Coordinates of C-alpha atoms in Angstrom, one line a residue:
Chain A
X1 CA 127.4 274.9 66.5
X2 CA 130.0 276.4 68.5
X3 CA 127.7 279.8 68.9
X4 CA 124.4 277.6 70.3
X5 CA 125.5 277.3 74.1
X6 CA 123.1 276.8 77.2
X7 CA 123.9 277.3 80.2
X8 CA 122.7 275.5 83.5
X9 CA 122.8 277.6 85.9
X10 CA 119.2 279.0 87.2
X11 CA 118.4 281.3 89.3
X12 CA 115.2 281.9 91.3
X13 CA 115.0 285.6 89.8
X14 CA 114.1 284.6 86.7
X15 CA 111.3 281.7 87.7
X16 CA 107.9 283.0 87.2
X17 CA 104.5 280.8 88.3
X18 CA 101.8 280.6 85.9
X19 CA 99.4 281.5 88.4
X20 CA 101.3 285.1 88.2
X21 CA 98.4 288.2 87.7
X22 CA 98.6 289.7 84.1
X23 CA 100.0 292.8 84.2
X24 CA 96.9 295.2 85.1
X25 CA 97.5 298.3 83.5
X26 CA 95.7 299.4 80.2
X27 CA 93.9 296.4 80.1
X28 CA 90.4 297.1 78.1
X29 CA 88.7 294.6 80.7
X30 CA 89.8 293.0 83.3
X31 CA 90.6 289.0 83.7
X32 CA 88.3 289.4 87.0
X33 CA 85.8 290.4 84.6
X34 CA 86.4 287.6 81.8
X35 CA 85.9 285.6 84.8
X36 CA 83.0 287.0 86.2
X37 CA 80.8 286.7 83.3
X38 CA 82.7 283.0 81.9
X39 CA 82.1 281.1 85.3
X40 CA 78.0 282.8 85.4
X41 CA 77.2 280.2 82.0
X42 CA 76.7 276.6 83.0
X43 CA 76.2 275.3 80.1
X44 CA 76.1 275.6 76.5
X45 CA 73.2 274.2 73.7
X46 CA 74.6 272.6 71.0
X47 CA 76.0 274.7 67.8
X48 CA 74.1 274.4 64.6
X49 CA 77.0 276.0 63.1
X50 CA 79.7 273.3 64.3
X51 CA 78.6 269.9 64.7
X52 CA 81.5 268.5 65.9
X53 CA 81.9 270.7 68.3
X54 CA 81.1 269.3 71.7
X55 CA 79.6 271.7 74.2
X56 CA 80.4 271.0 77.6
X57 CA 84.3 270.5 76.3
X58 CA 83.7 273.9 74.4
X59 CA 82.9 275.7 77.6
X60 CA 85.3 273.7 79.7
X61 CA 88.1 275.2 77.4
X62 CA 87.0 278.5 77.1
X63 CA 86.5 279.0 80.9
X64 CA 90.0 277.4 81.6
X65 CA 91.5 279.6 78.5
X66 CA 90.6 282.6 80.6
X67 CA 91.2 281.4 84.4
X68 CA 94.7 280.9 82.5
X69 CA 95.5 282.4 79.5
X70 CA 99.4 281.3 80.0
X71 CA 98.0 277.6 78.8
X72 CA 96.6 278.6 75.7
X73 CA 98.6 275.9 72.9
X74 CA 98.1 276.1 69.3
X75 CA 98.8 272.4 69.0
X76 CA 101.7 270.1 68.1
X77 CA 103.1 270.6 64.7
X78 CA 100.7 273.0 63.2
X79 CA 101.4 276.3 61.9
X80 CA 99.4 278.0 64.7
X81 CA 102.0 279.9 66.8
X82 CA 101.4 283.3 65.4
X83 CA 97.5 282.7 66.2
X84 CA 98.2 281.5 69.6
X85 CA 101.2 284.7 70.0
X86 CA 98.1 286.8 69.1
X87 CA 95.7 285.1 71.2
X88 CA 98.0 285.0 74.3
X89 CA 98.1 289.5 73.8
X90 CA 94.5 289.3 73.3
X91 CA 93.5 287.5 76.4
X92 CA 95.8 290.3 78.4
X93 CA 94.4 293.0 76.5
X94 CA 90.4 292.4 76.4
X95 CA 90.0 288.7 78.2
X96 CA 85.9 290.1 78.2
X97 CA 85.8 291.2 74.7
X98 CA 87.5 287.9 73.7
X99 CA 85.1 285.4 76.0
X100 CA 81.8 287.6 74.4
X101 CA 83.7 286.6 70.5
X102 CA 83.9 283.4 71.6
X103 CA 80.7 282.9 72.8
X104 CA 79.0 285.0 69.3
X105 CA 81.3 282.5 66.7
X106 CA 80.0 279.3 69.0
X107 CA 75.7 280.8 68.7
X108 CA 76.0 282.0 65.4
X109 CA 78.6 280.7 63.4
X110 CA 80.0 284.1 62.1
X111 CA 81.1 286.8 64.7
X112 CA 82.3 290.6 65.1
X113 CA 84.9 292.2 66.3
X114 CA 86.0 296.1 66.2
X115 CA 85.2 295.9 62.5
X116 CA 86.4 292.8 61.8
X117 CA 83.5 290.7 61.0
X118 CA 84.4 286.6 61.0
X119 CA 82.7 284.6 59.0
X120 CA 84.3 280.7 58.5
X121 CA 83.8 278.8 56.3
X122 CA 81.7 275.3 55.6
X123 CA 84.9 273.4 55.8
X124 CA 86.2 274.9 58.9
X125 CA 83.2 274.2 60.8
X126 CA 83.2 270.8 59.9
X127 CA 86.6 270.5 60.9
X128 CA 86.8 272.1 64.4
X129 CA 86.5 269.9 66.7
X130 CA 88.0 267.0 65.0
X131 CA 91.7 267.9 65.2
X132 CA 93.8 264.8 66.3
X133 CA 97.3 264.2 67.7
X134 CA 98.1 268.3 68.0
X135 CA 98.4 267.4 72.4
X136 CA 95.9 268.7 74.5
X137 CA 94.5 271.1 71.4
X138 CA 92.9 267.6 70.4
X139 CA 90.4 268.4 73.3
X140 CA 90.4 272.0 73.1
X141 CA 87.4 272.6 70.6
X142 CA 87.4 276.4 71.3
X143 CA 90.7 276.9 70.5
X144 CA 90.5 274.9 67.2
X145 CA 87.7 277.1 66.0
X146 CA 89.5 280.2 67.0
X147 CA 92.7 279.6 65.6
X148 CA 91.2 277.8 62.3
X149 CA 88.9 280.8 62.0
X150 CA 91.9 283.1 62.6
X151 CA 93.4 281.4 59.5
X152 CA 90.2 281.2 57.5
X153 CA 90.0 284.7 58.0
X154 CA 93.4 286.5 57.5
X155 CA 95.6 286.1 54.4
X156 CA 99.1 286.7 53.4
X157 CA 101.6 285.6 50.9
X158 CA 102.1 282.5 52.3
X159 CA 99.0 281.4 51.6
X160 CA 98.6 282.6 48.0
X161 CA 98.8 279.0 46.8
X162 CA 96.6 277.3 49.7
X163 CA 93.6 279.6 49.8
X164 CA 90.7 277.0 50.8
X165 CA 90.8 274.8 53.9
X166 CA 91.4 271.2 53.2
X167 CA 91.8 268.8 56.4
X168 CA 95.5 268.4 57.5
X169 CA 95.7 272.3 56.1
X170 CA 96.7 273.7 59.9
X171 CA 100.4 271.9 59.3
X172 CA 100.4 273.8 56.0
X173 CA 101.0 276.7 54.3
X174 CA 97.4 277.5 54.4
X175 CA 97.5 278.8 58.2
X176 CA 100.8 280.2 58.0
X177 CA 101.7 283.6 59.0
X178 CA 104.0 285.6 58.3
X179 CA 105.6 289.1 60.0
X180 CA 103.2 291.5 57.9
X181 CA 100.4 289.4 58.5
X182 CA 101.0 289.1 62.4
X183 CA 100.8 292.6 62.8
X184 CA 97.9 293.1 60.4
X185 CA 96.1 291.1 63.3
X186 CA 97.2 292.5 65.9
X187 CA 96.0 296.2 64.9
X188 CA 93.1 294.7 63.6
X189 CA 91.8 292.9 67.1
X190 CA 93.9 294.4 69.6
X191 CA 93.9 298.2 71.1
X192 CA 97.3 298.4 70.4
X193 CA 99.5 300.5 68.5
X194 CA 101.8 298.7 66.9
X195 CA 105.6 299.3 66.0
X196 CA 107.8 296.5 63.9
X197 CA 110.7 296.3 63.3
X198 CA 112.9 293.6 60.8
X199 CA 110.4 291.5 57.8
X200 CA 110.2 287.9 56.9
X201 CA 113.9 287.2 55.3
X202 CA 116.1 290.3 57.0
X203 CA 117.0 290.8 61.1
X204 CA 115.7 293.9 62.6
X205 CA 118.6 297.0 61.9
X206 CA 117.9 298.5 65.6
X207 CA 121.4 298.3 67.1
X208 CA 121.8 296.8 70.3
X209 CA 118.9 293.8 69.8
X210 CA 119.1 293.5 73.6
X211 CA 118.7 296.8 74.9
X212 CA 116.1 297.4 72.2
X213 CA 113.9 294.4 73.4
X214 CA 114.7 295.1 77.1
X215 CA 114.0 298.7 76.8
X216 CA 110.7 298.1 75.4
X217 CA 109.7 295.6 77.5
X218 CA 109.1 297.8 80.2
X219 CA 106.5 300.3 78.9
X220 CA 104.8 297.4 76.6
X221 CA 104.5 293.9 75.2
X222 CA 107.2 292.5 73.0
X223 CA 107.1 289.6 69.9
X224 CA 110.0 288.1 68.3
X225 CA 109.5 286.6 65.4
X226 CA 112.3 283.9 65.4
X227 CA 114.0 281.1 63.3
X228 CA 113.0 278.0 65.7
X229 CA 114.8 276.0 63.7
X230 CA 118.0 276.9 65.2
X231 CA 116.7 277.0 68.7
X232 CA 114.7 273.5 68.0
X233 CA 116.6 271.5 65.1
X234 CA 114.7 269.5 63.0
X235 CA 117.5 267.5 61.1
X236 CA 121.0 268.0 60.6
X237 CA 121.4 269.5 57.6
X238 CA 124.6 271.9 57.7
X239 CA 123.1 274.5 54.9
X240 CA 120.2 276.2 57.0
X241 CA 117.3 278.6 55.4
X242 CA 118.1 281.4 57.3
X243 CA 113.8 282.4 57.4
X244 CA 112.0 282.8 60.7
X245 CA 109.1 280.2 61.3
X246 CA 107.9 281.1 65.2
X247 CA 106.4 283.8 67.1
X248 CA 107.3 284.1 70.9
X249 CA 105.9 286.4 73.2
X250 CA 108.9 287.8 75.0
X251 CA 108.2 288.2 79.4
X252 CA 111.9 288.8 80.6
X253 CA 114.9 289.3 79.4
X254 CA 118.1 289.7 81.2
X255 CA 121.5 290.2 80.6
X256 CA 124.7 288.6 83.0
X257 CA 128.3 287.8 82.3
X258 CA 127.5 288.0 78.5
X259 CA 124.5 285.7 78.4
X260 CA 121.5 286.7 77.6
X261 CA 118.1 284.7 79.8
X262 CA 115.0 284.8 78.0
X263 CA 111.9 283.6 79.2
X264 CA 108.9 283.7 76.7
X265 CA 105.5 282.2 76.3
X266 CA 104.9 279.5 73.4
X267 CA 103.3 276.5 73.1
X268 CA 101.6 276.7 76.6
X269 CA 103.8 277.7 78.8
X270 CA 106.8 279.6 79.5
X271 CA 109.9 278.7 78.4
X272 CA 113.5 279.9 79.4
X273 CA 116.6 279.7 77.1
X274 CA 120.0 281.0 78.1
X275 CA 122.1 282.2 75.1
X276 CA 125.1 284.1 73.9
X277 CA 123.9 287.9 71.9
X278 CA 125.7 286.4 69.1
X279 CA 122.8 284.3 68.5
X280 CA 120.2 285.6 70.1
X281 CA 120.8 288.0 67.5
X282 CA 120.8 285.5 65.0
X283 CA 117.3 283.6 65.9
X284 CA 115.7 286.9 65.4
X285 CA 113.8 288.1 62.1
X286 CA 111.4 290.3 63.2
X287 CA 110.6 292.4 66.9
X288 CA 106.8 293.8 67.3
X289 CA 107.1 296.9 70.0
X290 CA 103.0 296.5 71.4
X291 CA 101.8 299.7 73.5
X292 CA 98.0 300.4 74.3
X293 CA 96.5 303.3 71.9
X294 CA 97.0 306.5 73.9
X295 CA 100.3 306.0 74.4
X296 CA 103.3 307.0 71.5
X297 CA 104.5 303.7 70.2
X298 CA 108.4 304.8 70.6
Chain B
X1 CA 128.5 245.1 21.6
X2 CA 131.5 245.0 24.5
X3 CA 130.5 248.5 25.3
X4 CA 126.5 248.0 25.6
X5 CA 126.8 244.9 27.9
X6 CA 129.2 247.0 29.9
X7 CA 126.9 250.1 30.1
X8 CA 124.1 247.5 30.7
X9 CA 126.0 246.2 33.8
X10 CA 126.6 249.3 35.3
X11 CA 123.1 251.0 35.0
X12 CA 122.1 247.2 36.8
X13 CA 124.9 248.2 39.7
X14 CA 123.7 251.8 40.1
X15 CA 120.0 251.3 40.3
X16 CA 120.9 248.3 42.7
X17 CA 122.9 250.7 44.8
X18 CA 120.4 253.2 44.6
X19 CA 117.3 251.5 45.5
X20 CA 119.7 249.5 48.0
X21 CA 119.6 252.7 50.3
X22 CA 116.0 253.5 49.4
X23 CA 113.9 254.9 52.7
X24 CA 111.0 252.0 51.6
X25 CA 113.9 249.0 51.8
X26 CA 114.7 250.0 55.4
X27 CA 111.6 250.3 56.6
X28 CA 110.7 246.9 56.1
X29 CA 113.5 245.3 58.1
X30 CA 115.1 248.3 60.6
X31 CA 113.0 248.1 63.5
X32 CA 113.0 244.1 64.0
X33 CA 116.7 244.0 63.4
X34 CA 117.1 246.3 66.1
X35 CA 114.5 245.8 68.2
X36 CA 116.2 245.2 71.5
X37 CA 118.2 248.1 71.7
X38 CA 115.0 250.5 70.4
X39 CA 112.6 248.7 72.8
X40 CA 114.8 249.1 75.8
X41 CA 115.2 253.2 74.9
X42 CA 112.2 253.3 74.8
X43 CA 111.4 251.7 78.5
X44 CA 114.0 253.7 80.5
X45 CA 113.0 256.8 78.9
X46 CA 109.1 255.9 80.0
X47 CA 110.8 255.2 83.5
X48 CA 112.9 258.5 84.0
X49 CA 110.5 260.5 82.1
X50 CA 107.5 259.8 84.5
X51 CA 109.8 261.1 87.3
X52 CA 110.5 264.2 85.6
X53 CA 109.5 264.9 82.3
X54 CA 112.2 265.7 79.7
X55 CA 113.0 265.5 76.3
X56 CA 116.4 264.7 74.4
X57 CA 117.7 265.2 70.9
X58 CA 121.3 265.0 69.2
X59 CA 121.8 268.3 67.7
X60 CA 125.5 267.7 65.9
X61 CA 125.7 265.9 63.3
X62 CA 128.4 263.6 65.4
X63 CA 125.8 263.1 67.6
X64 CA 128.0 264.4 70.4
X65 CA 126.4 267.4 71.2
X66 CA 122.8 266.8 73.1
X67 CA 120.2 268.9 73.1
X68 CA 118.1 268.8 77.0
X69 CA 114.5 270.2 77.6
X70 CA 113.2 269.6 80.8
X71 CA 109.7 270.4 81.2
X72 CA 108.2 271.4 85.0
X73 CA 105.2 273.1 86.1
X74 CA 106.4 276.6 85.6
X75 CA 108.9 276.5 83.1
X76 CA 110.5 274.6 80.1
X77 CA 114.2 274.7 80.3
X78 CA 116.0 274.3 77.2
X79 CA 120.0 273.4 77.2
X80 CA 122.8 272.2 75.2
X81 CA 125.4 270.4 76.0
X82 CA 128.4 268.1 74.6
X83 CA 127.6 264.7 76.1
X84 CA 130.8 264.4 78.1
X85 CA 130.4 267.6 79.8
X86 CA 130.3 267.2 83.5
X87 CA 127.8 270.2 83.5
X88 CA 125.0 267.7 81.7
X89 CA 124.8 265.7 84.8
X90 CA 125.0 268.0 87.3
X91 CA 122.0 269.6 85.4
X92 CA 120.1 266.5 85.3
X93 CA 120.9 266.4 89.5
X94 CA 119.1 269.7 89.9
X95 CA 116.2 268.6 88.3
X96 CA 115.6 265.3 90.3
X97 CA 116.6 263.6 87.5
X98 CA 118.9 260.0 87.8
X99 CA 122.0 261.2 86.3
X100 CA 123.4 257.7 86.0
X101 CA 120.6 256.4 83.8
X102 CA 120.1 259.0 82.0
X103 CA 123.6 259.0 80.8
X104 CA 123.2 255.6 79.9
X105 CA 120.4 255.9 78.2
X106 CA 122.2 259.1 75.8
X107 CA 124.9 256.8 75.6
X108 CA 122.3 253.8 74.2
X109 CA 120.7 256.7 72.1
X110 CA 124.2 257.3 70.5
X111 CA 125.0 253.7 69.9
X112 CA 122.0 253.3 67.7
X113 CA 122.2 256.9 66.3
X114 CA 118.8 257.9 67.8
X115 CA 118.4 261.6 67.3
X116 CA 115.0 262.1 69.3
X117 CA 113.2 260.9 71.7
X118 CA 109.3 262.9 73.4
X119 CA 106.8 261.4 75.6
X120 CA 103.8 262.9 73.3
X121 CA 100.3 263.4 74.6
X122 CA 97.2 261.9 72.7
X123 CA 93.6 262.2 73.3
X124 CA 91.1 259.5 72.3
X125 CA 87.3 260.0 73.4
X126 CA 88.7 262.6 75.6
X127 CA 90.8 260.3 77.6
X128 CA 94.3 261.4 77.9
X129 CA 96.8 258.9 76.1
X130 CA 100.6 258.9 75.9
X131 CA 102.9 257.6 73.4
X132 CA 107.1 257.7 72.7
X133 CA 108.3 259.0 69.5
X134 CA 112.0 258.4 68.6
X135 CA 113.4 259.4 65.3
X136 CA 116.8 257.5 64.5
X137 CA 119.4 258.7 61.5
X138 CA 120.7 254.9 60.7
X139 CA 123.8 254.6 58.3
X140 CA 121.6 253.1 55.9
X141 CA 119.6 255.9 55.0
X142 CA 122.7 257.9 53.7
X143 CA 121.6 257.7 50.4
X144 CA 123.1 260.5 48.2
X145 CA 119.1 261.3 46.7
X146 CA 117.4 260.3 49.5
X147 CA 115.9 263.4 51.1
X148 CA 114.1 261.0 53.8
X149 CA 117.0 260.6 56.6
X150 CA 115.2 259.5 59.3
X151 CA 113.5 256.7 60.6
X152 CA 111.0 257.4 63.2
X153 CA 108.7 254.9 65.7
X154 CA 106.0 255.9 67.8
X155 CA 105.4 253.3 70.8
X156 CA 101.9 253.4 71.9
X157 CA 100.5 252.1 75.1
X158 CA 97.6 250.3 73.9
X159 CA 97.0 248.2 70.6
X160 CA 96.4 251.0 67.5
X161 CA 93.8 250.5 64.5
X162 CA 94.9 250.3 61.3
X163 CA 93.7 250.4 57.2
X164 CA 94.1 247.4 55.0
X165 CA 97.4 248.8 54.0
X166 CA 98.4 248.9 57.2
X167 CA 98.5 252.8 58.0
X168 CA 97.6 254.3 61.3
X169 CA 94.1 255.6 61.6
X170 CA 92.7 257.3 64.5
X171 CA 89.7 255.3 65.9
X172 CA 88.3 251.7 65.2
X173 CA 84.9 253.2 63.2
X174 CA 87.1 255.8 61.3
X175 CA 88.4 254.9 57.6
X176 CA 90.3 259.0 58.0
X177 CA 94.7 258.2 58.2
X178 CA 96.0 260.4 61.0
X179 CA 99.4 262.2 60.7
X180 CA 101.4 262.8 63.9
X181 CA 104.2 265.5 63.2
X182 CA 102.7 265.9 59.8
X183 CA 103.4 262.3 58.7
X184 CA 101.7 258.9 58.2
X185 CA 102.5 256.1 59.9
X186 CA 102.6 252.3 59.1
X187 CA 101.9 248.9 61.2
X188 CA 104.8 247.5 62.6
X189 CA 103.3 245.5 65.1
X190 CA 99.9 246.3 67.3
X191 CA 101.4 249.0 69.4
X192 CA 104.6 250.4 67.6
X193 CA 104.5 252.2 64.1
X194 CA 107.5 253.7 61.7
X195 CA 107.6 256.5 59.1
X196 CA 110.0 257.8 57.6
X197 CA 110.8 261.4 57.3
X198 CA 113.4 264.6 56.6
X199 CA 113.3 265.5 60.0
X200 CA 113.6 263.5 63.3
X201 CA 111.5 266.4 65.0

């Protein structure tokens, strides 16, 4: 307990706006193009493929998804967060190419992308749209599909046992993800090259955790792959699993007077914790290093 | 013969014990014999958190060390402090928040053992809803087997549907149970449902 400290004081350095531009270089297209060709549709005909899928809402997200990406939220207590990490990297690194998916998976039910071809299943279809009590994700049909397609469509160990969408599956196993399968997705959807570092039960052997994050940070986009159930206790059970169970997308990090600020996106927004390198070094199972494809992942 | 009546009598005192702790006995009878002090968390923390939203939680154990998330347009700020630390309400100043009341109401949250309390956002025919959950850890639930430590309410705004059995379903026309926070919750009274779970979060 002693280690988990939080300090108060703020600066204005480290506040950011969520209107803030996406960092433009490398991008595949452009936000002002997402935008562009999102705000030119009006409307939307219903979906054969998802019935319960309404389609003014459907566009209303999508359009607001790209104006700002910042607010995508994978939903209150599902197991979402590596979809929505994933998401959040893939609206800065081909907004365009992910409005056009979008758009294909709504028309057809079944989409492609790169050479991943999507293809969801009955169950999923009948479920998107129907999602209750996850926040504002209840009214976020666009995101449901995506992120319950993402989980249709990509397996790992964790879901050995859970294979087949059943409602109430997105709190469980079924749509979990773990480090392997995170950046199976990424280098499957995103033109990124990928480096990772650390694996689902053992912390990253880089050395300095902050001056490897920090140092990356600067020529590319950084994940953590974090036990939240330090940062966010659930009960108060002494004897903790010492597994991660959230991605984070990592935007600053700083380092003063032996505290470490970290401001990442989750959940919707940005968040900022303040914490000793004692246990920021603890929270963290697993660091993804993204860089665009033409540039040497270091 | 001695020795049977004797083993006889203290099965009878263990299972008594045991199912004396039980998660389902509480449930029945926690919230009304406590409903004052739950009800009135509950208001302040609808007060103070439409002036600035914010979530607490009791991290320790001793429920002496709070956890503070205070949510504004750009950022969530997450802190932890020991409730008698003067830095807590000089932190709750900054934000706007009243440092007074809030204090009170951790102190109120500590009294009853309340680990938890969110304003959580619901969405019914697209319309925007609100509701308060609080998670509480009461003595009673101490049972040595009991996995199920926590007792946790959800206050709604308006009057809530429910089954036959009296579980929370989402709309009037619906027969489907809805889990909030991966659980199902049970009819207390029209607006206010418990459950209980392993984790107050």
């Amino acid at each position: 307990m002693a280690t988990v400290i939080f300090f108060c004081v703020i600066t204005k350095a480290v506040a950011i706006t969520k209107s803030d531009p996406l960092v433009a270089d490398d991008v595949t297209s452009t936000q002002q193009q997402a935008i562009a060709f999102i705000d030119a549709i009006r409307q939307l005909d219903t979906s054969a493929s998802w019935p319960n899928i309404k389609p003014a809402l459907f566009l209303q997200n999508l359009k607001a998804t790209i104006h700002h990406p910042i607010s995508i939220y994978p939903g209150n207590g599902t197991n979402f967060c590596g979809y929505g990490a994933l998401t959040y990297l893939l609206l800065q690194d081909d907004p365009l190419g992910y409005a056009k998916l979008m758009l294909q998976l709504y028309h057809d039910g079944k989409a492609t992308f790169g050479t991943t071809n999507f293809n969801p299943s009955a169950a999923i279809k009948n479920e998107t749209g129907l999602l209750r009590y996850k926040g504002i994700l209840d009214i976020h049909p666009a995101d449901q599909m995506w992120f319950l397609t993402l989980a249709d469509h990509y397996k790992g160990y964790l879901n050995l046992f859970n294979r087949n969408y059943n409602p109430g599956d997105e709190d469980s196993f079924w749509a979990s993800v773990n480090f392997a399968k995170f950046n199976r997705m990424v280098r499957n959807l995103l033109h990124y090259k990928v480096k990772a570092r650390g694996a689902d039960l053992m912390r990253p052997h880089v050395g300095d955790i902050y001056q490897y994050i920090s140092k990356r940070l600067q020529t590319g986009k950084v994940v953590l792959f974090i036990n939240n159930r330090i940062v966010h206790k659930k009960n108060h059970v002494s004897l903790k699993l010492r597994v991660p169970t959230h991605f984070i997308v990592v935007e600053k990090i700083s380092l003063a007077d032996d505290v470490i600020t970290l401001v990442y996106w989750d959940y919707g927004g940005r968040t900022l914790l303040q914490m000793s390198p004692t246990f920021f070094k603890r929270i963290i199972f697993g660091i993804t290093y993204c860089t665009k494809k033409g540039t040497d992942a270091k | 013969m001695l020795n049977k009546l004797l083993h006889t009598i203290l099965f009878a005192v263990a299972v008594s014990i045991f199912f004396s702790c039980s998660p389902k006995n509480i449930s029945t009878k926690y919230y009304y014999q406590n409903e004052k002090v739950l009800d009135k968390i509950e208001e302040t923390y609808k007060e103070l958190s439409r002036q600035q939203p914010f979530t607490l939680a009791f991290t320790s154990k001793s429920f002496k060390t709070v956890s503070l998330e205070i949510i504004t347009d750009t950022l969530a700020y997450i802190y932890e402090f020991g409730v008698e630390e003067p830095r807590l309400t000089d932190t709750l100043t900054t934000y706007g928040l009243n440092a007074p009341k809030v204090t009170r109401l951790i102190q109120q949250m500590q009294s009853i053992r309340c680990a938890w309390i969110k304003n959580f956002d619901y969405y019914v025919d697209e319309a925007k809803n609100s509701l308060i959950f609080m998670s509480i850890k009461p003595v009673a639930l101490k049972a040595p087997f009991s996995y199920k430590k926590y007792y946790i309410l959800t206050y709604f705004n308006r009057p809530q549907y429910f089954d036959k059995d009296g579980h929370l379903l989402d709309k009037r026309h619906t027969r489907r149970l809805r889990k909030i926070n991966g659980e199902i919750f049970t009819r207390i009274n029209d607006k206010v449902c418990y459950t209980i779970s392993g984790k107050f979060r």
